[in-house]
Amino acid sequence: WLVSDTMQHQWLLLAACFWVILMFMVASKFITLTFKDPDGYGAKQEPLVLTAVTKVEEGHVPEGKHWPEEFQPTGKAFPGNLLQQQPLVHMERLELLRNVCKDTALRNLSHTAVSKFVLDRIFVCDKHKILFCQTPKVGNTQWKKVLIVLNGAFSSIEEIPENIVHDHEKNGLPRLSSFSDSEIQKRLNVYFKFLIVRDPFERLISAFKDKFVQNPRFEPWYRQEIAPGIIRKYRRSRSEPRGLQFEDFVRYLGDPNHRWLDLQFGEHIIHWVTYVELCAPCQIAYSVIGHHETLEEDAPFILKAAGIDHLVSYPTIPPGITVYNRTKVERYFSGISKRDIRRLYARFEGDFKLFGYQEPDFLLN
């Protein structure tokens, strides 16, 4: 009887050990599957670099009437497993943005309320859960064409008439401001969000040439209304009969009291206001920041990261069009006083710092 009882205890102990081992194996398998990238199954798993995620820091969202407490941008900068797909350069851009947003010395130049003005700049593709913040003079026309096709208004980019692209009554591109507060918040939290930037001073040159010199889209108000307003306020020699000069334009942009003119000019100022004012990059957690100077590599990456590379392609980029042209910048600023250049830089310093553009020493010193 004693031998039988001992054997029974041994069998029970053996069964218990087997059960513990089995449960451990199941738990281990569950943990492995939970943290493994499903799209990279079987491949070497790279560690997550959590510091690359741009988050809205507590207390960095403007309070008050512009942004109610229940309507504050939150959420992750990367949907799904996008973080593991980020090349180093894109991770570094978001890390830099996050760090500069924390710099209290630059707070006035890096933070802005997420007002209707900002929400008007963000275009929505609900079908593919994409938000695109428009930064004029940085190749935005082509990105709008991409979204127009994705939204189904046209079947291909080639079919889109040029006069439709910027006609927001006909191009099928809703603005984020057209949704309710709760729907805006939902999209900010969940959708893939991106914007494109370029050297801030080169962008200003492009805006000046496009609106006040060439004016290819026949927008007469730039020459007939805005240019005279800037000349009256900022031209030093009133006897000069010339049209708006770049030095007049720089003096206007660098004036700390420029806002009274901006109010008169209305939405036309979007072509030369800061990226901060346009897209609120410290308040909204963008997934990717593209650079105009590396658009040949950034455009395909953005399409792939957004999961739409199999549906549409970015239009062909003419050779050399995205390269930073230091000679052109030096030529345009050659007749501008150092005082006016420094005042201009003081206004756009946030854009330079947030997006990794070097301070233009050859202009300031």
Short mmCIF file of C-alpha atoms in Angstrom, two decimals:
data_model
loop_
_atom_site.label_atom_id
_atom_site.label_comp_id
_atom_site.label_asym_id
_atom_site.label_seq_id
_atom_site.Cartn_x
_atom_site.Cartn_y
_atom_site.Cartn_z
CA TRP A 1 0.00 0.00 0.00
CA LEU A 2 2.87 2.36 0.86
CA VAL A 3 4.65 1.59 -2.46
CA SER A 4 1.43 2.26 -4.40
CA ASP A 5 0.90 5.57 -2.61
CA THR A 6 4.49 6.69 -3.29
CA MET A 7 4.21 5.89 -7.01
CA GLN A 8 0.95 7.80 -7.19
CA HIS A 9 2.61 10.92 -5.71
CA GLN A 10 5.50 10.59 -8.13
CA TRP A 11 3.11 10.42 -11.10
CA LEU A 12 1.20 13.47 -9.84
CA LEU A 13 4.44 15.42 -9.40
CA LEU A 14 5.59 14.41 -12.89
CA ALA A 15 2.25 15.47 -14.39
CA ALA A 16 2.41 18.82 -12.60
CA CYS A 17 5.93 19.45 -13.92
CA PHE A 18 4.82 18.58 -17.43
CA TRP A 19 1.85 20.97 -17.13
CA VAL A 20 4.09 23.83 -15.94
CA ILE A 21 6.53 23.25 -18.82
CA LEU A 22 3.67 23.18 -21.34
CA MET A 23 2.21 26.44 -20.03
CA PHE A 24 5.61 28.11 -20.15
CA MET A 25 6.08 27.08 -23.79
CA VAL A 26 2.63 28.44 -24.74
CA ALA A 27 3.27 31.72 -22.93
CA SER A 28 6.67 32.07 -24.55
CA LYS A 29 5.20 31.52 -28.01
CA PHE A 30 2.45 34.07 -27.33
CA ILE A 31 4.97 36.70 -26.23
CA THR A 32 7.12 36.08 -29.29
CA LEU A 33 4.20 36.44 -31.70
CA THR A 34 2.90 39.52 -29.93
CA PHE A 35 6.10 41.52 -30.28
CA LYS A 36 7.22 40.24 -33.67
CA ASP A 37 6.55 42.38 -36.74
CA PRO A 38 3.94 40.36 -38.72
CA ASP A 39 5.11 41.80 -42.04
CA GLY A 40 8.70 40.85 -41.28
CA TYR A 41 8.02 37.34 -39.98
CA GLY A 42 11.07 35.15 -40.27
CA ALA A 43 13.41 38.12 -40.79
CA LYS A 44 15.87 39.51 -38.31
CA GLN A 45 13.99 41.74 -35.89
CA GLU A 46 15.47 45.19 -35.28
CA PRO A 47 14.89 46.87 -31.92
CA LEU A 48 12.35 49.68 -31.70
CA VAL A 49 13.87 53.14 -31.39
CA LEU A 50 11.19 54.78 -29.31
CA THR A 51 12.92 58.15 -29.18
CA ALA A 52 12.10 58.62 -32.86
CA VAL A 53 8.39 58.99 -32.15
CA THR A 54 7.25 62.60 -32.18
CA LYS A 55 4.70 63.09 -29.42
CA VAL A 56 2.80 66.08 -28.22
CA GLU A 57 4.40 66.92 -24.89
CA GLU A 58 2.10 67.62 -21.97
CA GLY A 59 1.56 71.33 -21.64
CA HIS A 60 2.73 72.10 -25.19
CA VAL A 61 -0.75 72.33 -26.65
CA PRO A 62 -2.03 75.89 -26.59
CA GLU A 63 -4.92 76.39 -24.26
CA GLY A 64 -7.91 78.62 -24.61
CA LYS A 65 -10.42 79.32 -27.29
CA HIS A 66 -8.29 78.06 -30.21
CA TRP A 67 -8.18 74.47 -28.98
CA PRO A 68 -10.78 73.23 -26.43
CA GLU A 69 -9.53 70.86 -23.73
CA GLU A 70 -11.44 67.90 -25.16
CA PHE A 71 -10.01 68.62 -28.62
CA GLN A 72 -6.26 68.31 -28.24
CA PRO A 73 -4.01 66.52 -30.73
CA THR A 74 -2.63 63.28 -29.37
CA GLY A 75 -1.67 59.88 -30.71
CA LYS A 76 1.33 58.21 -32.28
CA ALA A 77 3.43 59.57 -35.09
CA PHE A 78 3.69 56.12 -36.68
CA PRO A 79 0.77 53.87 -37.63
CA GLY A 80 1.23 50.13 -37.17
CA ASN A 81 4.77 48.91 -37.74
CA LEU A 82 5.92 51.98 -39.66
CA LEU A 83 8.51 52.79 -36.99
CA GLN A 84 10.57 49.72 -37.93
CA GLN A 85 10.46 50.70 -41.61
CA GLN A 86 11.84 54.21 -41.06
CA PRO A 87 15.24 54.82 -42.61
CA LEU A 88 17.65 56.53 -40.26
CA VAL A 89 17.29 59.95 -41.92
CA HIS A 90 13.54 60.08 -41.30
CA MET A 91 13.92 58.96 -37.71
CA GLU A 92 16.54 61.66 -37.16
CA ARG A 93 14.26 64.34 -38.60
CA LEU A 94 11.48 63.45 -36.20
CA GLU A 95 13.88 63.20 -33.29
CA LEU A 96 15.25 66.67 -34.09
CA LEU A 97 11.73 68.07 -34.33
CA ARG A 98 10.82 66.57 -30.97
CA ASN A 99 13.89 68.04 -29.28
CA VAL A 100 13.50 71.52 -30.75
CA CYS A 101 9.83 71.53 -29.74
CA LYS A 102 11.02 71.05 -26.14
CA ASP A 103 13.41 74.02 -26.33
CA THR A 104 11.73 76.70 -24.24
CA ALA A 105 13.98 79.38 -25.73
CA LEU A 106 12.38 78.78 -29.15
CA ARG A 107 8.83 78.25 -27.91
CA ASN A 108 7.45 81.44 -29.47
CA LEU A 109 8.96 80.43 -32.82
CA SER A 110 8.02 76.75 -32.77
CA HIS A 111 4.52 76.60 -31.26
CA THR A 112 1.23 77.83 -32.60
CA ALA A 113 -2.43 77.24 -31.87
CA VAL A 114 -4.10 74.56 -34.00
CA SER A 115 -6.60 77.09 -35.27
CA LYS A 116 -8.87 77.03 -38.30
CA PHE A 117 -6.01 78.59 -40.30
CA VAL A 118 -3.92 75.46 -39.66
CA LEU A 119 -6.81 73.04 -40.22
CA ASP A 120 -7.52 74.75 -43.55
CA ARG A 121 -4.01 73.81 -44.69
CA ILE A 122 -4.50 70.08 -44.06
CA PHE A 123 -6.07 68.02 -46.85
CA VAL A 124 -7.82 64.73 -46.14
CA CYS A 125 -7.91 61.37 -47.91
CA ASP A 126 -10.38 59.32 -45.86
CA LYS A 127 -10.23 56.33 -48.18
CA HIS A 128 -6.59 55.68 -47.31
CA LYS A 129 -6.43 57.53 -43.95
CA ILE A 130 -3.96 60.23 -44.98
CA LEU A 131 -3.54 63.87 -43.91
CA PHE A 132 -1.31 66.19 -45.93
CA CYS A 133 -0.36 69.65 -44.67
CA GLN A 134 0.12 72.11 -47.51
CA THR A 135 3.33 74.16 -47.47
CA PRO A 136 3.20 76.29 -50.65
CA LYS A 137 6.27 76.66 -52.88
CA VAL A 138 7.52 73.18 -51.91
CA GLY A 139 6.07 71.08 -54.74
CA ASN A 140 2.63 70.81 -53.14
CA THR A 141 0.77 70.84 -56.45
CA GLN A 142 2.08 67.36 -57.23
CA TRP A 143 1.10 65.98 -53.82
CA LYS A 144 -2.39 67.41 -54.22
CA LYS A 145 -2.63 65.58 -57.54
CA VAL A 146 -1.65 62.34 -55.78
CA LEU A 147 -4.42 62.80 -53.20
CA ILE A 148 -6.98 63.79 -55.83
CA VAL A 149 -6.38 60.46 -57.58
CA LEU A 150 -6.52 58.55 -54.29
CA ASN A 151 -9.82 60.20 -53.41
CA GLY A 152 -11.25 58.96 -56.72
CA ALA A 153 -11.98 62.29 -58.45
CA PHE A 154 -9.72 61.25 -61.35
CA SER A 155 -8.26 57.88 -62.30
CA SER A 156 -4.75 59.16 -63.05
CA ILE A 157 -2.60 62.23 -62.43
CA GLU A 158 -2.31 62.89 -66.16
CA GLU A 159 -6.08 63.35 -66.43
CA ILE A 160 -6.27 66.18 -63.87
CA PRO A 161 -6.63 69.62 -65.53
CA GLU A 162 -4.26 72.20 -64.05
CA ASN A 163 -7.11 74.60 -63.30
CA ILE A 164 -8.79 71.93 -61.15
CA VAL A 165 -5.86 71.18 -58.84
CA HIS A 166 -6.26 74.35 -56.77
CA ASP A 167 -10.05 74.64 -57.17
CA HIS A 168 -11.22 73.23 -53.86
CA GLU A 169 -14.83 73.18 -55.00
CA LYS A 170 -14.02 70.71 -57.76
CA ASN A 171 -10.87 68.76 -56.90
CA GLY A 172 -12.47 66.45 -54.34
CA LEU A 173 -9.98 67.30 -51.58
CA PRO A 174 -11.72 68.11 -48.30
CA ARG A 175 -9.89 70.23 -45.72
CA LEU A 176 -9.60 69.00 -42.15
CA SER A 177 -11.44 72.14 -41.00
CA SER A 178 -14.60 70.92 -42.74
CA PHE A 179 -15.14 68.16 -40.14
CA SER A 180 -16.56 68.32 -36.62
CA ASP A 181 -14.22 68.63 -33.64
CA SER A 182 -14.56 64.95 -32.77
CA GLU A 183 -13.95 63.88 -36.38
CA ILE A 184 -10.91 66.14 -36.60
CA GLN A 185 -9.53 64.64 -33.41
CA LYS A 186 -10.10 61.11 -34.67
CA ARG A 187 -8.20 61.78 -37.88
CA LEU A 188 -5.32 63.50 -36.09
CA ASN A 189 -4.98 60.50 -33.79
CA VAL A 190 -5.19 57.73 -36.37
CA TYR A 191 -4.27 58.91 -39.88
CA PHE A 192 -0.86 58.95 -41.56
CA LYS A 193 0.27 62.60 -41.53
CA PHE A 194 3.02 64.24 -43.55
CA LEU A 195 4.35 67.56 -44.82
CA ILE A 196 7.18 68.69 -47.09
CA VAL A 197 9.69 71.46 -46.28
CA ARG A 198 12.62 73.15 -48.01
CA ASP A 199 15.27 75.72 -47.11
CA PRO A 200 13.15 78.59 -45.71
CA PHE A 201 14.99 81.40 -47.53
CA GLU A 202 14.96 79.60 -50.87
CA ARG A 203 11.23 79.05 -50.41
CA LEU A 204 10.72 82.81 -49.93
CA ILE A 205 12.61 83.48 -53.17
CA SER A 206 10.37 80.99 -54.95
CA ALA A 207 7.25 82.67 -53.55
CA PHE A 208 8.46 86.11 -54.59
CA LYS A 209 9.27 84.99 -58.14
CA ASP A 210 6.05 83.03 -58.58
CA LYS A 211 3.63 85.63 -57.24
CA PHE A 212 5.24 89.00 -57.98
CA VAL A 213 7.47 88.41 -61.01
CA GLN A 214 6.20 85.55 -63.17
CA ASN A 215 2.63 85.07 -61.89
CA PRO A 216 1.96 82.11 -64.23
CA ARG A 217 -1.54 81.35 -62.93
CA PHE A 218 -2.76 84.91 -63.57
CA GLU A 219 -3.42 85.98 -59.99
CA PRO A 220 -3.50 89.77 -60.51
CA TRP A 221 -4.18 90.61 -56.86
CA TYR A 222 -0.53 89.92 -55.96
CA ARG A 223 0.70 92.72 -58.23
CA GLN A 224 -2.30 95.02 -58.09
CA GLU A 225 -3.18 94.88 -54.38
CA ILE A 226 -0.51 93.16 -52.25
CA ALA A 227 2.60 94.60 -53.93
CA PRO A 228 1.40 98.25 -53.65
CA GLY A 229 0.56 97.68 -49.97
CA ILE A 230 4.10 96.41 -49.24
CA ILE A 231 5.70 99.22 -51.28
CA ARG A 232 3.75 101.96 -49.48
CA LYS A 233 4.87 100.63 -46.10
CA TYR A 234 8.41 99.38 -46.70
CA ARG A 235 9.99 101.10 -49.71
CA ARG A 236 12.66 103.53 -48.51
CA SER A 237 12.58 105.71 -51.61
CA ARG A 238 9.00 106.52 -52.53
CA SER A 239 10.14 108.12 -55.79
CA GLU A 240 11.17 104.78 -57.32
CA PRO A 241 8.60 103.74 -59.96
CA ARG A 242 9.65 100.07 -60.02
CA GLY A 243 7.35 97.25 -59.03
CA LEU A 244 7.85 95.26 -55.85
CA GLN A 245 11.52 94.44 -55.25
CA PHE A 246 12.87 91.55 -53.22
CA GLU A 247 14.30 93.95 -50.65
CA ASP A 248 10.81 95.40 -50.09
CA PHE A 249 9.50 91.88 -49.63
CA VAL A 250 12.25 90.99 -47.11
CA ARG A 251 11.67 94.17 -45.14
CA TYR A 252 7.96 93.36 -44.88
CA LEU A 253 8.54 89.76 -43.79
CA GLY A 254 11.15 90.71 -41.20
CA ASP A 255 9.03 93.44 -39.60
CA PRO A 256 7.86 92.30 -36.14
CA ASN A 257 4.66 94.27 -36.85
CA HIS A 258 3.92 92.55 -40.16
CA ARG A 259 0.63 91.09 -38.95
CA TRP A 260 -1.47 94.16 -39.62
CA LEU A 261 -0.67 93.79 -43.33
CA ASP A 262 -1.15 90.01 -43.19
CA LEU A 263 -4.72 90.57 -42.04
CA GLN A 264 -5.36 92.74 -45.09
CA PHE A 265 -3.79 90.18 -47.44
CA GLY A 266 -5.86 87.29 -46.08
CA GLU A 267 -5.14 83.71 -47.20
CA HIS A 268 -2.65 84.87 -49.83
CA ILE A 269 0.01 84.98 -47.10
CA ILE A 270 0.18 81.16 -47.04
CA HIS A 271 2.89 81.36 -49.72
CA TRP A 272 5.36 83.02 -47.37
CA VAL A 273 4.36 82.43 -43.73
CA THR A 274 6.38 80.00 -41.63
CA TYR A 275 5.93 76.22 -41.62
CA VAL A 276 5.09 76.58 -37.93
CA GLU A 277 2.16 78.87 -38.72
CA LEU A 278 0.99 76.61 -41.54
CA CYS A 279 1.24 73.12 -40.02
CA ALA A 280 1.77 73.38 -36.22
CA PRO A 281 4.52 70.70 -36.22
CA CYS A 282 4.98 70.85 -32.44
CA GLN A 283 1.26 70.30 -31.81
CA ILE A 284 0.49 67.67 -34.46
CA ALA A 285 2.45 64.39 -34.46
CA TYR A 286 3.44 64.03 -38.10
CA SER A 287 4.41 60.58 -39.33
CA VAL A 288 6.96 61.71 -41.92
CA ILE A 289 8.67 64.99 -42.82
CA GLY A 290 9.82 65.12 -46.41
CA HIS A 291 12.49 67.53 -47.64
CA HIS A 292 12.29 69.17 -51.05
CA GLU A 293 16.05 68.79 -51.41
CA THR A 294 15.77 64.97 -51.18
CA LEU A 295 12.36 64.59 -52.79
CA GLU A 296 13.59 61.96 -55.24
CA GLU A 297 14.11 59.60 -52.29
CA ASP A 298 11.45 60.98 -49.94
CA ALA A 299 8.47 60.80 -52.32
CA PRO A 300 8.67 57.00 -52.92
CA PHE A 301 9.25 56.46 -49.20
CA ILE A 302 6.18 58.51 -48.23
CA LEU A 303 4.00 56.59 -50.68
CA LYS A 304 5.26 53.29 -49.31
CA ALA A 305 4.97 54.35 -45.67
CA ALA A 306 1.38 55.46 -46.30
CA GLY A 307 0.63 52.12 -47.98
CA ILE A 308 -0.32 53.62 -51.34
CA ASP A 309 2.78 53.00 -53.47
CA HIS A 310 0.94 50.30 -55.41
CA LEU A 311 -1.90 52.69 -56.26
CA VAL A 312 -0.21 55.88 -57.44
CA SER A 313 3.23 57.27 -58.26
CA TYR A 314 4.64 60.71 -57.59
CA PRO A 315 5.00 62.64 -60.88
CA THR A 316 8.42 62.64 -62.53
CA ILE A 317 10.75 65.22 -60.99
CA PRO A 318 12.75 67.27 -63.56
CA PRO A 319 16.52 66.86 -63.05
CA GLY A 320 18.10 69.34 -60.67
CA ILE A 321 14.88 71.11 -59.72
CA THR A 322 15.07 70.13 -56.05
CA VAL A 323 18.76 70.89 -55.49
CA TYR A 324 19.49 73.74 -53.07
CA ASN A 325 20.88 76.66 -55.09
CA ARG A 326 23.21 78.64 -52.84
CA THR A 327 24.30 80.88 -55.72
CA LYS A 328 20.71 81.94 -56.35
CA VAL A 329 20.16 82.67 -52.66
CA GLU A 330 23.34 84.76 -52.49
CA ARG A 331 22.34 86.69 -55.60
CA TYR A 332 18.88 87.58 -54.30
CA PHE A 333 20.18 88.64 -50.90
CA SER A 334 23.25 90.49 -52.23
CA GLY A 335 21.54 93.89 -52.11
CA ILE A 336 19.81 93.35 -48.77
CA SER A 337 21.19 94.96 -45.63
CA LYS A 338 22.53 92.68 -42.88
CA ARG A 339 20.01 94.24 -40.50
CA ASP A 340 17.07 93.23 -42.72
CA ILE A 341 18.46 89.72 -43.25
CA ARG A 342 18.92 89.21 -39.51
CA ARG A 343 15.37 90.38 -38.84
CA LEU A 344 14.11 87.98 -41.50
CA TYR A 345 16.07 85.11 -39.97
CA ALA A 346 14.74 85.99 -36.52
CA ARG A 347 11.22 85.36 -37.79
CA PHE A 348 12.04 82.10 -39.61
CA GLU A 349 14.54 80.74 -37.08
CA GLY A 350 11.97 78.21 -35.84
CA ASP A 351 11.67 76.73 -39.35
CA PHE A 352 15.47 76.52 -39.70
CA LYS A 353 15.90 74.79 -36.33
CA LEU A 354 12.88 72.45 -36.40
CA PHE A 355 13.73 70.96 -39.77
CA GLY A 356 17.52 70.88 -39.62
CA TYR A 357 18.44 73.70 -42.01
CA GLN A 358 21.73 75.42 -41.30
CA GLU A 359 21.77 79.04 -40.25
CA PRO A 360 22.79 80.97 -43.40
CA ASP A 361 26.13 82.29 -42.11
CA PHE A 362 27.12 83.54 -45.56
CA LEU A 363 24.19 85.96 -45.37
CA LEU A 364 24.23 86.91 -41.70
CA ASN A 365 27.96 87.45 -41.13
#
